[in-house]
Short mmCIF file of C-alpha atoms and ligand atoms in Angstrom, two decimals:
data_model
loop_
_atom_site.label_atom_id
_atom_site.label_comp_id
_atom_site.label_asym_id
_atom_site.label_seq_id
_atom_site.Cartn_x
_atom_site.Cartn_y
_atom_site.Cartn_z
CA MET J 1 17.49 21.98 4.01
CA ASN J 2 17.59 20.17 0.93
CA GLN J 3 14.44 18.30 -0.40
CA ASP J 4 14.94 14.95 1.59
CA ASP J 5 15.21 16.93 4.83
CA LEU J 6 12.03 18.66 4.14
CA LYS J 7 10.27 15.23 3.45
CA LYS J 8 11.30 14.04 6.78
CA ALA J 9 10.07 17.40 8.34
CA VAL J 10 6.48 16.49 6.89
CA ALA J 11 6.53 13.16 8.18
CA GLN J 12 7.62 14.08 11.42
CA ALA J 13 4.75 16.50 11.31
CA ALA J 14 2.19 14.06 10.36
CA VAL J 15 3.43 11.72 13.20
CA ASP J 16 2.83 14.80 15.41
CA TYR J 17 -0.56 15.43 14.04
CA ILE J 18 -1.83 11.81 14.32
CA ALA J 19 -0.12 10.47 17.42
CA PRO J 20 -1.97 12.09 19.94
CA ARG J 21 -5.25 10.97 18.17
CA LEU J 22 -4.51 7.29 17.94
CA THR J 23 -6.16 4.64 20.33
CA ARG J 24 -5.29 1.19 20.76
CA HIS J 25 -7.76 0.08 18.33
CA SER J 26 -6.67 2.66 15.58
CA ILE J 27 -5.49 1.37 12.17
CA VAL J 28 -3.49 3.98 9.79
CA GLY J 29 -3.62 3.85 5.97
CA VAL J 30 -0.23 4.59 4.61
CA GLY J 31 1.07 5.84 1.31
CA THR J 32 4.06 4.71 -0.93
CA GLY J 33 7.05 6.65 -1.73
CA SER J 34 10.20 8.23 -0.41
CA THR J 35 8.11 10.66 1.66
CA ALA J 36 5.90 8.15 3.32
CA ASN J 37 8.93 5.74 4.04
CA HIS J 38 10.10 8.65 6.37
CA PHE J 39 6.47 8.66 7.78
CA ILE J 40 6.75 5.05 8.43
CA ASP J 41 10.09 4.95 10.14
CA LEU J 42 9.08 7.96 12.40
CA LEU J 43 5.66 6.05 13.09
CA ALA J 44 7.36 3.28 14.23
CA LYS J 45 8.05 4.70 17.43
CA HIS J 46 4.53 4.67 18.38
CA ARG J 47 3.72 1.24 17.18
CA ASP J 48 2.48 0.22 20.69
CA ASP J 49 -0.10 2.85 20.69
CA PHE J 50 -2.20 1.78 17.81
CA GLN J 51 -3.43 -1.54 16.39
CA GLY J 52 -1.74 -1.35 13.00
CA ALA J 53 -1.83 -0.21 9.39
CA VAL J 54 -3.20 -0.40 5.93
CA ALA J 55 -0.49 -0.32 3.13
CA SER J 56 -1.03 1.00 -0.44
CA SER J 57 1.88 -1.17 -1.92
CA GLU J 58 3.65 -4.22 -1.27
CA ALA J 59 6.69 -2.28 -0.63
CA THR J 60 4.90 -0.16 2.05
CA ALA J 61 3.73 -3.52 3.65
CA GLN J 62 7.21 -4.57 3.54
CA ARG J 63 8.69 -1.75 5.40
CA LEU J 64 5.70 -1.61 7.98
CA GLN J 65 6.45 -5.01 8.73
CA GLN J 66 9.98 -4.83 9.08
CA HIS J 67 9.25 -2.28 11.86
CA GLY J 68 6.87 -4.45 13.67
CA ILE J 69 3.57 -2.80 12.77
CA GLU J 70 0.93 -5.52 11.71
CA VAL J 71 -0.63 -4.78 8.26
CA PHE J 72 -4.22 -5.34 7.85
CA ASP J 73 -6.07 -6.37 4.55
CA LEU J 74 -8.65 -3.21 3.79
CA ASN J 75 -11.71 -5.73 3.80
CA SER J 76 -11.06 -6.60 7.20
CA VAL J 77 -11.14 -2.83 8.31
CA ALA J 78 -14.18 -1.13 9.23
CA ASP J 79 -12.61 2.40 10.26
CA LEU J 80 -9.49 4.12 9.00
CA GLU J 81 -9.31 7.28 10.49
CA PHE J 82 -6.03 8.72 8.66
CA TYR J 83 -4.41 8.03 5.52
CA VAL J 84 -0.96 9.58 5.34
CA ASP J 85 0.69 9.57 1.83
CA GLY J 86 2.68 12.05 -0.52
CA ALA J 87 2.13 13.41 -4.05
CA ASP J 88 3.93 14.19 -7.19
CA GLU J 89 2.15 17.39 -7.51
CA THR J 90 -0.65 19.49 -5.45
CA ASN J 91 -2.59 22.61 -6.48
CA ALA J 92 -4.27 25.15 -4.16
CA TYR J 93 -7.23 23.06 -3.80
CA LEU J 94 -5.51 19.94 -2.45
CA GLU J 95 -6.12 18.06 -5.76
CA LEU J 96 -3.29 15.89 -6.42
CA ILE J 97 -1.08 14.13 -9.06
CA LYS J 98 0.05 10.82 -7.67
CA GLY J 99 1.40 7.45 -8.84
CA GLY J 100 4.98 8.22 -9.73
CA GLY J 101 5.80 5.28 -7.68
CA ALA J 102 2.97 3.13 -9.61
CA ALA J 103 1.10 2.60 -6.46
CA LEU J 104 -1.98 5.02 -7.44
CA THR J 105 -4.90 2.59 -7.57
CA ARG J 106 -4.39 0.88 -4.21
CA GLU J 107 -3.48 4.59 -2.78
CA LYS J 108 -6.94 5.71 -4.18
CA ILE J 109 -8.87 2.94 -2.58
CA VAL J 110 -7.30 3.51 0.90
CA ALA J 111 -7.95 7.24 0.41
CA ALA J 112 -11.59 6.70 -0.79
CA VAL J 113 -11.98 4.48 2.73
CA ALA J 114 -10.19 7.28 5.06
CA LYS J 115 -11.86 9.75 6.95
CA THR J 116 -8.94 12.18 6.80
CA PHE J 117 -6.50 12.11 4.13
CA ILE J 118 -3.16 14.02 5.08
CA CYS J 119 -0.70 14.86 2.29
CA ILE J 120 2.66 15.15 3.04
CA ALA J 121 4.97 16.95 0.54
CA ASP J 122 7.84 19.38 0.02
CA GLU J 123 7.50 22.53 -1.39
CA SER J 124 8.72 21.49 -5.05
CA LYS J 125 5.17 19.69 -5.24
CA GLN J 126 3.17 22.83 -5.20
CA VAL J 127 1.91 24.08 -8.46
CA ASP J 128 -0.61 26.47 -9.84
CA VAL J 129 -1.89 24.08 -12.65
CA LEU J 130 -1.54 20.29 -12.47
CA GLY J 131 0.25 18.68 -15.26
CA ALA J 132 3.95 19.45 -15.51
CA PHE J 133 4.42 16.23 -13.79
CA PRO J 134 3.21 13.45 -16.31
CA LEU J 135 0.00 11.87 -15.00
CA PRO J 136 0.01 8.19 -14.30
CA VAL J 137 -2.79 5.83 -15.61
CA GLU J 138 -2.90 2.29 -14.48
CA VAL J 139 -3.83 -0.10 -17.56
CA ILE J 140 -5.08 -3.51 -18.31
CA PRO J 141 -2.04 -4.78 -20.35
CA MET J 142 -4.43 -5.82 -23.70
CA ALA J 143 -5.86 -2.29 -23.56
CA ARG J 144 -2.59 -0.43 -23.84
CA SER J 145 -2.57 0.70 -27.36
CA HIS J 146 -6.62 1.45 -27.18
CA VAL J 147 -5.87 3.52 -24.09
CA GLY J 148 -2.90 5.40 -25.62
CA ARG J 149 -5.16 6.23 -28.66
CA GLU J 150 -8.00 7.66 -26.61
CA ILE J 151 -5.48 9.45 -24.64
CA VAL J 152 -4.27 11.48 -27.88
CA LYS J 153 -7.76 12.38 -28.81
CA LEU J 154 -7.93 14.28 -25.24
CA GLY J 155 -4.81 16.21 -25.92
CA GLY J 156 -2.25 14.09 -23.92
CA ASP J 157 1.01 12.34 -25.12
CA PRO J 158 0.96 8.99 -23.86
CA VAL J 159 4.36 7.27 -22.99
CA TYR J 160 4.33 3.97 -21.83
CA ARG J 161 6.45 3.28 -18.54
CA ASP J 162 8.80 0.52 -19.90
CA GLY J 163 9.49 -2.40 -17.61
CA VAL J 164 7.14 -1.22 -14.83
CA ARG J 165 3.94 -3.93 -13.54
CA THR J 166 1.88 -2.35 -10.78
CA ASP J 167 1.15 -4.55 -7.50
CA ASN J 168 -2.23 -5.50 -9.60
CA GLY J 169 -0.20 -6.86 -12.64
CA ASN J 170 -1.08 -3.99 -14.81
CA LEU J 171 1.02 -1.32 -16.94
CA ILE J 172 1.47 2.42 -16.40
CA ILE J 173 1.05 4.98 -19.09
CA ASP J 174 2.18 8.47 -18.37
CA ILE J 175 0.34 11.39 -19.90
CA HIS J 176 2.72 14.24 -21.00
CA ASN J 177 2.21 17.77 -21.96
CA MET J 178 -1.48 18.19 -20.72
CA SER J 179 -2.07 21.14 -18.70
CA ILE J 180 -4.87 20.17 -16.26
CA SER J 181 -7.59 23.09 -15.91
CA ASN J 182 -10.28 20.89 -14.61
CA PRO J 183 -8.66 17.98 -12.75
CA ALA J 184 -12.07 16.80 -11.64
CA GLU J 185 -13.53 16.47 -15.34
CA LEU J 186 -10.31 14.73 -16.44
CA GLU J 187 -10.05 12.27 -13.85
CA THR J 188 -13.72 11.28 -15.04
CA LYS J 189 -12.84 11.34 -18.60
CA LEU J 190 -9.87 9.24 -18.35
CA ASN J 191 -11.75 6.47 -16.10
CA GLN J 192 -14.30 6.11 -18.83
CA ILE J 193 -11.94 4.78 -21.22
CA VAL J 194 -12.30 1.08 -21.12
CA GLY J 195 -9.35 -0.62 -20.06
CA VAL J 196 -8.35 2.02 -17.39
CA VAL J 197 -7.87 0.99 -14.04
CA THR J 198 -7.96 4.22 -12.38
CA ASN J 199 -5.70 7.26 -13.04
CA GLY J 200 -3.42 9.38 -10.80
CA LEU J 201 -5.44 12.33 -10.65
CA PHE J 202 -6.71 12.85 -6.82
CA ALA J 203 -9.65 15.49 -7.64
CA HIS J 204 -12.74 13.81 -6.74
CA ARG J 205 -11.17 12.55 -3.43
CA PRO J 206 -8.53 15.51 -2.74
CA ALA J 207 -6.35 15.68 0.34
CA ASP J 208 -8.16 17.19 3.32
CA ILE J 209 -4.85 18.48 4.90
CA LEU J 210 -1.63 19.32 3.50
CA LEU J 211 1.56 19.73 5.54
CA LEU J 212 3.94 21.30 3.06
CA GLY J 213 7.69 21.45 3.85
CA THR J 214 9.11 24.88 3.17
CA GLN J 215 12.29 26.70 4.10
CA ASP J 216 10.36 28.29 6.58
CA GLY J 217 8.94 25.36 8.47
CA VAL J 218 6.06 23.07 7.64
CA LYS J 219 2.85 24.87 6.65
CA THR J 220 -0.44 23.20 7.40
CA ILE J 221 -2.94 23.89 4.79
CA THR J 222 -6.64 22.70 4.71
CA ARG J 223 -9.34 23.02 2.31
C1 LIG L 301 3.54 6.62 -5.43
C2 LIG L 301 3.08 8.11 -5.14
C3 LIG L 301 3.85 8.96 -4.11
O1 LIG L 301 3.49 9.79 -3.19
C4 LIG L 301 4.63 10.22 -5.02
O2 LIG L 301 5.14 9.55 -6.14
C5 LIG L 301 5.44 10.94 -4.31
O3 LIG L 301 6.69 10.23 -4.03
P1 LIG L 301 7.91 10.87 -3.13
O4 LIG L 301 7.45 11.05 -1.57
O5 LIG L 301 9.07 9.82 -3.27
O6 LIG L 301 8.19 12.03 -3.74
O7 LIG L 301 2.23 8.57 -5.47
O8 LIG L 301 2.65 5.97 -6.41
#
């Protein structure tokens, strides 16, 4: 199976996991990216079995609506049983790097509200130590240089993601060459830099369940 087949397999596994647990009142949190897109396409077959979704990006909202799935503002939703999303890296503790698609802030907000965060990823995303994938940081535009200098002090190489604006109107700085031995500590330190909206480490709120696509089938890993 190629990487896209593995992404489809984990997307199907996530649908198989949540479908029997949905009620007509359920609202599902949906992530962003190619794996999440497969999930949306497969979830669409069940669209009459639940109320709707909360989207972690404009692109995801559009795809959900194209399938006839109603998209709700998170502020109007009291309960979110599941959040399903991909990742750029995961370690053994289901701590993640996310934000390759620049949607990290909304992804983190929806994950914070959801009772169960199901991460869907192919096996290329599994690492021993986070940080080979450049860590995205969402930054208020006027703080770009300041945040870059502070990242250097923390030992990283900041690279401005040219031409990218987030759905929130902000910039992305990717941190290269940082081996992340303590993800929770770095997540906190980065978020304390003035001008940072948030960063792509999901350590304080890791995934609860990882559905990992491998050549031997989908593995279910829990914390
Ligand atoms: C978007 C993300 C994605 O979940 C992450 O980039 C993985 O993407 P894909 O499923 O396309 O490999 O965090 O901001």
